[in-house]
Amino acid sequence: MSTATLSATTQSVKRSESTSTLPSFMQAVVVHGPEKYVMERLPVPVPGPGEMLIKVEAVGVCASDLKCYHGATKFWGDEDRPAWAQTGITPGHEFVGTIVLADDVAEAHHQVSVGDRIACEQIVPCGECRYCTRGHYWMCGPHDMFGFRNFNGAMAEYLVVPIRALTHRVSHELPAAHAAFAEPLACSLHAVERANIHFDDVVVIAGCGPIGLGAIAGAKAKGARVVVALDLSDDKLALAGKCGADILLNAGTSDVIAEITAMTDGYGADVYIECTGHPSGVKQGLNLLRKLGTFVEYSVFGSDVTVDWSIISDDKELDIFGAHLGPNCWPAAIKMIESGVLPMDDICTNQFALNDYQAALDLVSDTAGASVKVSILP
Ligand SMILES: [Zn+2]
Ligand SMILES: [Zn+2]
């Protein structure tokens, strides 16, 4: 469809300078099933009333993308939990792009203009369920998500932003891959919020992938007395130090529980934020926390976790908190990236062209590898 047809059929759609050259077709990755993500040539979508079209600049590849890529049912069990990645959908939820088409309704609703660069929260809340109406939008019942359910994600050149999406403006000054880090960083900050950190706390963050690194920066920003980073990779621990961790412990080569017991006069850590995605990270946390300590679980796991549940009750009376997505943390995450406090060049280790999406997915699959945040720049 030509741009002339676009403006003729869509009332009050504004066109930026660049949309005069808006192409008719685009490249997009489409989910055909587990491990079958196919590049297709599709018409550039036409936004309906209240919707916007963005030109995607960057999309991060997330561990959750890989779980879906390898077949979510393999991990989550059909009967127990729903698989989220739909066939026919374009994956990719950690994105940033520039608005190229928007009508007055969309601009007023999102308080943006054509030409603005925006990031969108991964969840597209229904606005009507009990969670949404009570302000807990990130737990929205239908749980529509960009790139997983009912809304195409950003492994494509263009993406439609529905009116229900939650949008945030991001500075054009940032490199695109850095700007797209707003999504995982908001998630990290939410995990930190759940931890109710106090000034005197020794906070342990397990796992120095993108979520753990953001949690380290968040725990420092909250004023924790000591932030301890745990990982199996010395390179990732070095990066954790650049993100603000005070103490770096390699869980493969040091006795983490003994070290933390020693640095806390024998009591144990006050807070543990689990970002490893490995069952051993749960057991480790229960064992290194002090009595009345706080455990925050952010990871998702590929298999069931078995632990001595009595540690939570009888032994230590722990507070256990789950955390999902990054509600109410996006402005802080974007401000943190824009402030330059994070070593973004070191965090955003790999960028791929859209055509090389398979290489990007494979790199994130290689969890033992050196990559941290892998991004695709369509
Ligand atoms: Zn993500
Ligand atoms: Zn809802």
Tab-separated table of C-alpha atoms and ligand atoms in Angstrom:
chain	number	residue	atom	x	y	z
A	1	MET	CA	0.000	0.000	0.000
A	2	SER	CA	1.393	3.393	-0.907
A	3	THR	CA	1.565	6.273	1.548
A	4	ALA	CA	-1.002	8.094	-0.584
A	5	THR	CA	-3.475	5.280	-0.008
A	6	LEU	CA	-2.563	5.294	3.669
A	7	SER	CA	-3.479	8.913	4.218
A	8	ALA	CA	-6.589	8.616	2.098
A	9	THR	CA	-7.958	5.698	4.098
A	10	THR	CA	-6.908	6.748	7.602
A	11	GLN	CA	-8.596	9.856	8.952
A	12	SER	CA	-6.384	12.500	10.567
A	13	VAL	CA	-3.214	10.425	10.364
A	14	LYS	CA	-0.175	12.653	10.551
A	15	ARG	CA	2.857	12.022	8.469
A	16	SER	CA	6.370	12.833	9.508
A	17	GLU	CA	9.067	13.766	7.029
A	18	SER	CA	10.211	10.177	6.899
A	19	THR	CA	6.781	8.687	6.232
A	20	SER	CA	6.739	10.217	2.793
A	21	THR	CA	9.207	7.423	2.118
A	22	LEU	CA	7.360	4.792	4.140
A	23	PRO	CA	7.757	1.529	2.241
A	24	SER	CA	4.898	-0.829	1.439
A	25	PHE	CA	6.619	-3.948	2.688
A	26	MET	CA	8.890	-4.822	5.577
A	27	GLN	CA	10.952	-7.679	6.921
A	28	ALA	CA	9.564	-9.344	10.040
A	29	VAL	CA	10.389	-12.462	12.024
A	30	VAL	CA	7.307	-14.679	12.465
A	31	VAL	CA	6.837	-17.511	14.975
A	32	HIS	CA	5.874	-20.755	13.207
A	33	GLY	CA	6.446	-22.981	16.240
A	34	PRO	CA	9.251	-23.953	18.574
A	35	GLU	CA	12.639	-23.290	16.984
A	36	LYS	CA	10.882	-22.246	13.777
A	37	TYR	CA	11.207	-18.474	13.580
A	38	VAL	CA	10.988	-17.431	9.944
A	39	MET	CA	11.865	-14.126	8.252
A	40	GLU	CA	8.918	-12.978	6.140
A	41	ARG	CA	8.163	-10.090	3.830
A	42	LEU	CA	4.944	-8.537	5.128
A	43	PRO	CA	2.988	-5.393	4.343
A	44	VAL	CA	3.925	-2.494	6.605
A	45	PRO	CA	0.988	-2.499	9.055
A	46	VAL	CA	-1.516	0.347	8.867
A	47	PRO	CA	-2.365	1.769	12.292
A	48	GLY	CA	-6.078	2.052	13.049
A	49	PRO	CA	-7.727	4.917	14.920
A	50	GLY	CA	-5.844	5.656	18.143
A	51	GLU	CA	-2.924	3.460	17.133
A	52	MET	CA	0.597	4.510	16.191
A	53	LEU	CA	3.205	3.071	13.876
A	54	ILE	CA	6.808	3.083	15.015
A	55	LYS	CA	9.969	2.395	13.079
A	56	VAL	CA	11.783	-0.095	15.281
A	57	GLU	CA	15.345	0.972	16.105
A	58	ALA	CA	16.400	-1.787	18.490
A	59	VAL	CA	14.982	-4.845	20.192
A	60	GLY	CA	16.765	-6.721	22.940
A	61	VAL	CA	16.695	-10.514	23.034
A	62	CYS	CA	15.530	-11.724	26.421
A	63	ALA	CA	15.854	-15.057	28.222
A	64	SER	CA	12.059	-15.271	28.016
A	65	ASP	CA	12.286	-14.980	24.213
A	66	LEU	CA	14.533	-18.030	24.266
A	67	LYS	CA	12.179	-20.014	26.487
A	68	CYS	CA	9.445	-19.396	23.944
A	69	TYR	CA	11.787	-20.066	21.032
A	70	HIS	CA	12.666	-23.481	22.420
A	71	GLY	CA	8.967	-24.157	23.063
A	72	ALA	CA	7.466	-22.741	26.225
A	73	THR	CA	5.365	-25.857	26.782
A	74	LYS	CA	8.548	-27.879	27.075
A	75	PHE	CA	9.366	-25.809	30.138
A	76	TRP	CA	6.013	-24.887	31.563
A	77	GLY	CA	3.850	-27.936	30.880
A	78	ASP	CA	0.668	-27.594	28.848
A	79	GLU	CA	-1.609	-28.630	31.644
A	80	ASP	CA	0.002	-26.498	34.361
A	81	ARG	CA	0.738	-23.200	32.691
A	82	PRO	CA	-0.201	-21.683	29.360
A	83	ALA	CA	2.375	-21.247	26.632
A	84	TRP	CA	2.523	-17.593	25.719
A	85	ALA	CA	4.179	-17.405	22.337
A	86	GLN	CA	1.500	-17.615	19.685
A	87	THR	CA	2.211	-18.883	16.236
A	88	GLY	CA	1.898	-16.193	13.600
A	89	ILE	CA	3.141	-13.480	15.929
A	90	THR	CA	6.348	-11.450	15.645
A	91	PRO	CA	8.511	-11.848	18.770
A	92	GLY	CA	10.451	-9.127	20.592
A	93	HIS	CA	9.350	-7.055	23.584
A	94	GLU	CA	12.408	-5.012	24.655
A	95	PHE	CA	12.164	-2.334	22.031
A	96	VAL	CA	12.567	1.302	21.206
A	97	GLY	CA	11.433	3.068	18.070
A	98	THR	CA	10.449	6.377	16.537
A	99	ILE	CA	6.816	7.249	15.882
A	100	VAL	CA	6.224	7.623	12.144
A	101	LEU	CA	2.409	7.651	12.056
A	102	ALA	CA	-0.078	8.723	14.727
A	103	ASP	CA	-3.466	10.399	14.784
A	104	ASP	CA	-4.516	13.138	17.203
A	105	VAL	CA	-6.187	10.654	19.530
A	106	ALA	CA	-3.021	8.575	19.904
A	107	GLU	CA	-0.805	11.639	20.357
A	108	ALA	CA	-3.073	13.082	23.043
A	109	HIS	CA	-3.543	9.752	24.807
A	110	HIS	CA	0.173	8.957	25.022
A	111	GLN	CA	1.278	12.619	25.209
A	112	VAL	CA	3.720	12.092	22.361
A	113	SER	CA	4.237	13.441	18.849
A	114	VAL	CA	5.258	11.963	15.539
A	115	GLY	CA	9.068	11.912	15.581
A	116	ASP	CA	9.325	11.075	19.284
A	117	ARG	CA	11.296	8.047	20.299
A	118	ILE	CA	9.380	5.728	22.611
A	119	ALA	CA	9.702	2.459	24.453
A	120	CYS	CA	6.627	0.431	25.425
A	121	GLU	CA	6.006	-1.714	28.443
A	122	GLN	CA	5.879	-5.359	27.473
A	123	ILE	CA	2.386	-5.920	28.887
A	124	VAL	CA	-0.594	-4.408	27.087
A	125	PRO	CA	-3.125	-4.190	29.937
A	126	CYS	CA	-6.817	-4.766	29.239
A	127	GLY	CA	-7.847	-1.941	31.567
A	128	GLU	CA	-10.949	-3.849	32.627
A	129	CYS	CA	-10.002	-6.843	34.767
A	130	ARG	CA	-9.814	-6.715	38.564
A	131	TYR	CA	-6.023	-6.267	38.488
A	132	CYS	CA	-6.148	-3.383	36.032
A	133	THR	CA	-8.983	-1.550	37.768
A	134	ARG	CA	-7.194	-1.872	41.112
A	135	GLY	CA	-3.958	-0.489	39.678
A	136	HIS	CA	-2.102	-3.800	39.446
A	137	TYR	CA	-1.882	-3.607	35.674
A	138	TRP	CA	1.213	-5.793	35.396
A	139	MET	CA	-0.856	-8.725	36.652
A	140	CYS	CA	-3.589	-8.058	34.044
A	141	GLY	CA	-5.743	-11.179	33.726
A	142	PRO	CA	-5.685	-11.661	29.925
A	143	HIS	CA	-1.950	-10.815	30.013
A	144	ASP	CA	-1.511	-9.616	26.449
A	145	MET	CA	2.155	-9.025	25.732
A	146	PHE	CA	4.069	-7.553	22.821
A	147	GLY	CA	5.807	-10.406	21.077
A	148	PHE	CA	4.024	-13.189	22.947
A	149	ARG	CA	0.253	-12.781	22.895
A	150	ASN	CA	-2.091	-10.827	20.623
A	151	PHE	CA	0.346	-8.017	19.770
A	152	ASN	CA	3.234	-8.280	17.356
A	153	GLY	CA	6.636	-7.575	18.816
A	154	ALA	CA	9.620	-5.737	17.451
A	155	MET	CA	11.723	-8.229	15.490
A	156	ALA	CA	10.439	-6.329	12.474
A	157	GLU	CA	11.068	-3.017	10.807
A	158	TYR	CA	7.752	-1.517	11.938
A	159	LEU	CA	5.375	-2.156	14.820
A	160	VAL	CA	1.861	-0.980	15.665
A	161	VAL	CA	1.410	0.499	19.139
A	162	PRO	CA	-2.181	-0.065	20.313
A	163	ILE	CA	-3.911	2.605	22.357
A	164	ARG	CA	-3.839	0.322	25.417
A	165	ALA	CA	-0.023	0.171	25.341
A	166	LEU	CA	1.970	1.942	28.043
A	167	THR	CA	4.500	4.182	26.327
A	168	HIS	CA	7.507	6.116	27.606
A	169	ARG	CA	9.531	8.734	25.765
A	170	VAL	CA	13.264	8.062	25.514
A	171	SER	CA	16.001	10.470	24.486
A	172	HIS	CA	17.126	10.325	20.837
A	173	GLU	CA	20.663	10.873	22.148
A	174	LEU	CA	21.055	7.318	23.384
A	175	PRO	CA	22.346	4.556	21.122
A	176	ALA	CA	19.309	2.453	20.185
A	177	ALA	CA	20.511	-0.708	21.956
A	178	HIS	CA	21.029	1.289	25.158
A	179	ALA	CA	17.560	2.824	24.929
A	180	ALA	CA	15.967	-0.624	24.471
A	181	PHE	CA	17.560	-1.686	27.758
A	182	ALA	CA	14.804	0.291	29.526
A	183	GLU	CA	12.584	-2.818	29.599
A	184	PRO	CA	14.941	-5.219	31.412
A	185	LEU	CA	16.175	-2.413	33.668
A	186	ALA	CA	12.609	-1.542	34.729
A	187	CYS	CA	12.193	-5.230	35.614
A	188	SER	CA	15.373	-5.140	37.722
A	189	LEU	CA	14.232	-2.027	39.549
A	190	HIS	CA	10.880	-3.629	40.325
A	191	ALA	CA	12.699	-6.608	41.858
A	192	VAL	CA	14.661	-4.128	43.984
A	193	GLU	CA	11.473	-2.318	45.036
A	194	ARG	CA	10.053	-5.639	46.214
A	195	ALA	CA	13.112	-6.117	48.462
A	196	ASN	CA	12.272	-3.207	50.810
A	197	ILE	CA	15.951	-2.366	51.172
A	198	HIS	CA	17.212	-0.485	54.249
A	199	PHE	CA	20.394	1.614	54.521
A	200	ASP	CA	22.187	-0.888	56.754
A	201	ASP	CA	21.418	-3.896	54.559
A	202	VAL	CA	23.806	-6.394	53.038
A	203	VAL	CA	22.077	-7.182	49.749
A	204	VAL	CA	23.125	-10.201	47.694
A	205	ILE	CA	22.285	-10.318	43.988
A	206	ALA	CA	22.671	-13.761	42.453
A	207	GLY	CA	23.284	-13.847	38.699
A	208	CYS	CA	24.967	-11.025	36.766
A	209	GLY	CA	23.007	-11.189	33.539
A	210	PRO	CA	21.015	-8.143	32.395
A	211	ILE	CA	18.445	-8.443	35.222
A	212	GLY	CA	21.039	-9.001	37.938
A	213	LEU	CA	23.225	-6.118	36.754
A	214	GLY	CA	20.241	-3.773	36.812
A	215	ALA	CA	19.317	-5.021	40.289
A	216	ILE	CA	22.862	-4.253	41.484
A	217	ALA	CA	22.577	-0.680	40.223
A	218	GLY	CA	19.104	-0.414	41.753
A	219	ALA	CA	20.219	-1.752	45.147
A	220	LYS	CA	23.092	0.757	45.178
A	221	ALA	CA	20.695	3.555	44.246
A	222	LYS	CA	18.492	2.512	47.180
A	223	GLY	CA	21.464	3.081	49.494
A	224	ALA	CA	22.181	-0.459	50.653
A	225	ARG	CA	25.336	-0.553	52.813
A	226	VAL	CA	26.901	-3.473	50.938
A	227	VAL	CA	25.894	-4.997	47.612
A	228	VAL	CA	27.359	-8.438	46.930
A	229	ALA	CA	27.313	-9.855	43.379
A	230	LEU	CA	27.400	-13.598	42.731
A	231	ASP	CA	28.097	-15.260	39.400
A	232	LEU	CA	30.108	-18.115	37.894
A	233	SER	CA	31.903	-15.835	35.416
A	234	ASP	CA	34.699	-13.500	36.511
A	235	ASP	CA	34.017	-11.291	33.468
A	236	LYS	CA	30.404	-10.821	34.480
A	237	LEU	CA	31.494	-10.128	38.051
A	238	ALA	CA	33.853	-7.428	36.773
A	239	LEU	CA	30.890	-5.874	34.999
A	240	ALA	CA	28.872	-6.169	38.216
A	241	GLY	CA	31.582	-4.099	39.883
A	242	LYS	CA	31.154	-1.405	37.229
A	243	CYS	CA	27.406	-1.440	37.977
A	244	GLY	CA	28.106	-0.693	41.633
A	245	ALA	CA	28.593	-4.022	43.419
A	246	ASP	CA	30.919	-3.675	46.430
A	247	ILE	CA	31.898	-7.320	46.741
A	248	LEU	CA	32.248	-9.805	43.889
A	249	LEU	CA	32.091	-13.526	44.644
A	250	ASN	CA	32.528	-16.308	42.116
A	251	ALA	CA	30.065	-18.961	43.261
A	252	GLY	CA	32.035	-21.606	41.390
A	253	THR	CA	35.354	-21.011	43.095
A	254	SER	CA	34.537	-19.544	46.503
A	255	ASP	CA	32.429	-20.706	49.449
A	256	VAL	CA	29.735	-18.075	49.116
A	257	ILE	CA	27.841	-18.977	52.267
A	258	ALA	CA	31.001	-18.942	54.396
A	259	GLU	CA	32.081	-15.580	52.934
A	260	ILE	CA	28.726	-13.942	53.534
A	261	THR	CA	28.412	-15.415	57.009
A	262	ALA	CA	31.859	-13.996	57.830
A	263	MET	CA	31.069	-10.511	56.518
A	264	THR	CA	27.811	-10.338	58.528
A	265	ASP	CA	29.144	-11.342	61.976
A	266	GLY	CA	27.725	-14.799	61.492
A	267	TYR	CA	24.151	-13.672	60.852
A	268	GLY	CA	23.742	-13.881	57.069
A	269	ALA	CA	22.595	-11.416	54.420
A	270	ASP	CA	19.551	-9.195	54.900
A	271	VAL	CA	18.265	-9.423	51.333
A	272	TYR	CA	18.750	-11.914	48.498
A	273	ILE	CA	17.552	-11.181	44.964
A	274	GLU	CA	17.529	-14.298	42.794
A	275	CYS	CA	18.299	-13.597	39.130
A	276	THR	CA	20.082	-16.780	38.042
A	277	GLY	CA	17.228	-18.876	36.656
A	278	HIS	CA	18.951	-21.933	38.084
A	279	PRO	CA	17.374	-23.989	40.916
A	280	SER	CA	20.661	-23.914	42.860
A	281	GLY	CA	20.261	-20.134	43.116
A	282	VAL	CA	17.158	-20.635	45.249
A	283	LYS	CA	18.754	-23.037	47.705
A	284	GLN	CA	21.817	-20.803	47.968
A	285	GLY	CA	19.649	-17.808	48.845
A	286	LEU	CA	17.670	-19.602	51.537
A	287	ASN	CA	20.931	-20.732	53.100
A	288	LEU	CA	22.794	-17.432	53.070
A	289	LEU	CA	19.982	-15.201	54.370
A	290	ARG	CA	19.762	-14.252	58.036
A	291	LYS	CA	16.662	-14.966	60.106
A	292	LEU	CA	13.813	-12.581	59.164
A	293	GLY	CA	15.629	-11.893	55.882
A	294	THR	CA	14.006	-11.072	52.550
A	295	PHE	CA	14.102	-13.262	49.448
A	296	VAL	CA	13.042	-11.839	46.075
A	297	GLU	CA	12.513	-14.215	43.170
A	298	TYR	CA	12.782	-12.667	39.715
A	299	SER	CA	13.966	-15.618	37.631
A	300	VAL	CA	11.872	-18.093	35.754
A	301	PHE	CA	13.060	-21.689	35.765
A	302	GLY	CA	13.358	-24.444	33.210
A	303	SER	CA	12.442	-27.084	35.781
A	304	ASP	CA	10.868	-27.426	39.213
A	305	VAL	CA	12.896	-26.199	42.174
A	306	THR	CA	13.142	-28.425	45.242
A	307	VAL	CA	14.214	-26.880	48.541
A	308	ASP	CA	13.774	-27.388	52.273
A	309	TRP	CA	10.675	-25.195	52.673
A	310	SER	CA	11.034	-25.306	56.485
A	311	ILE	CA	13.901	-22.817	56.234
A	312	ILE	CA	11.258	-20.237	55.310
A	313	SER	CA	9.097	-20.992	58.352
A	314	ASP	CA	10.684	-22.786	61.253
A	315	ASP	CA	14.310	-21.780	60.768
A	316	LYS	CA	14.251	-18.183	59.631
A	317	GLU	CA	10.724	-16.774	59.211
A	318	LEU	CA	11.703	-15.291	55.852
A	319	ASP	CA	9.782	-12.823	53.724
A	320	ILE	CA	9.490	-14.268	50.215
A	321	PHE	CA	8.475	-11.975	47.363
A	322	GLY	CA	7.892	-12.697	43.704
A	323	ALA	CA	8.506	-10.058	41.062
A	324	HIS	CA	7.263	-9.873	37.481
A	325	LEU	CA	7.801	-7.157	34.848
A	326	GLY	CA	8.751	-3.596	35.785
A	327	PRO	CA	5.597	-1.788	36.914
A	328	ASN	CA	5.970	1.874	37.810
A	329	CYS	CA	9.734	1.668	37.322
A	330	TRP	CA	10.046	2.800	33.696
A	331	PRO	CA	10.678	6.518	34.251
A	332	ALA	CA	13.391	5.668	36.799
A	333	ALA	CA	14.944	3.085	34.470
A	334	ILE	CA	15.045	5.489	31.536
A	335	LYS	CA	16.479	8.231	33.750
A	336	MET	CA	19.150	5.819	34.983
A	337	ILE	CA	20.199	4.931	31.428
A	338	GLU	CA	20.164	8.578	30.345
A	339	SER	CA	22.227	9.572	33.399
A	340	GLY	CA	25.204	7.508	32.205
A	341	VAL	CA	25.653	5.786	35.569
A	342	LEU	CA	25.542	2.347	33.933
A	343	PRO	CA	28.379	0.980	31.760
A	344	MET	CA	25.974	0.570	28.838
A	345	ASP	CA	28.677	-0.118	26.242
A	346	ASP	CA	29.810	-3.086	28.321
A	347	ILE	CA	26.258	-4.295	29.033
A	348	CYS	CA	25.118	-4.161	25.387
A	349	THR	CA	27.694	-6.675	24.192
A	350	ASN	CA	26.283	-7.721	20.824
A	351	GLN	CA	24.191	-6.080	18.101
A	352	PHE	CA	22.851	-7.902	15.064
A	353	ALA	CA	21.063	-6.848	11.899
A	354	LEU	CA	17.468	-8.092	11.597
A	355	ASN	CA	18.565	-10.607	8.944
A	356	ASP	CA	20.877	-12.162	11.511
A	357	TYR	CA	18.103	-12.760	14.074
A	358	GLN	CA	18.934	-16.470	14.203
A	359	ALA	CA	22.522	-15.747	15.235
A	360	ALA	CA	21.198	-13.398	17.932
A	361	LEU	CA	18.838	-16.073	19.280
A	362	ASP	CA	21.584	-18.699	19.217
A	363	LEU	CA	23.948	-16.401	21.099
A	364	VAL	CA	21.410	-15.855	23.889
A	365	SER	CA	20.794	-19.635	23.991
A	366	ASP	CA	24.442	-20.095	24.835
A	367	THR	CA	24.040	-19.205	28.510
A	368	ALA	CA	27.655	-20.050	29.295
A	369	GLY	CA	28.868	-17.504	26.721
A	370	ALA	CA	30.313	-14.059	27.310
A	371	SER	CA	27.381	-12.069	25.925
A	372	VAL	CA	25.271	-9.944	28.271
A	373	LYS	CA	22.591	-8.010	26.394
A	374	VAL	CA	22.165	-9.094	22.792
A	375	SER	CA	20.162	-6.752	20.580
A	376	ILE	CA	18.788	-6.692	17.060
A	377	LEU	CA	18.806	-3.391	15.185
A	378	PRO	CA	16.171	-3.619	12.407
B	1	ZN	ZN	12.635	-9.166	28.597
B	2	ZN	ZN	-6.469	-6.307	32.855
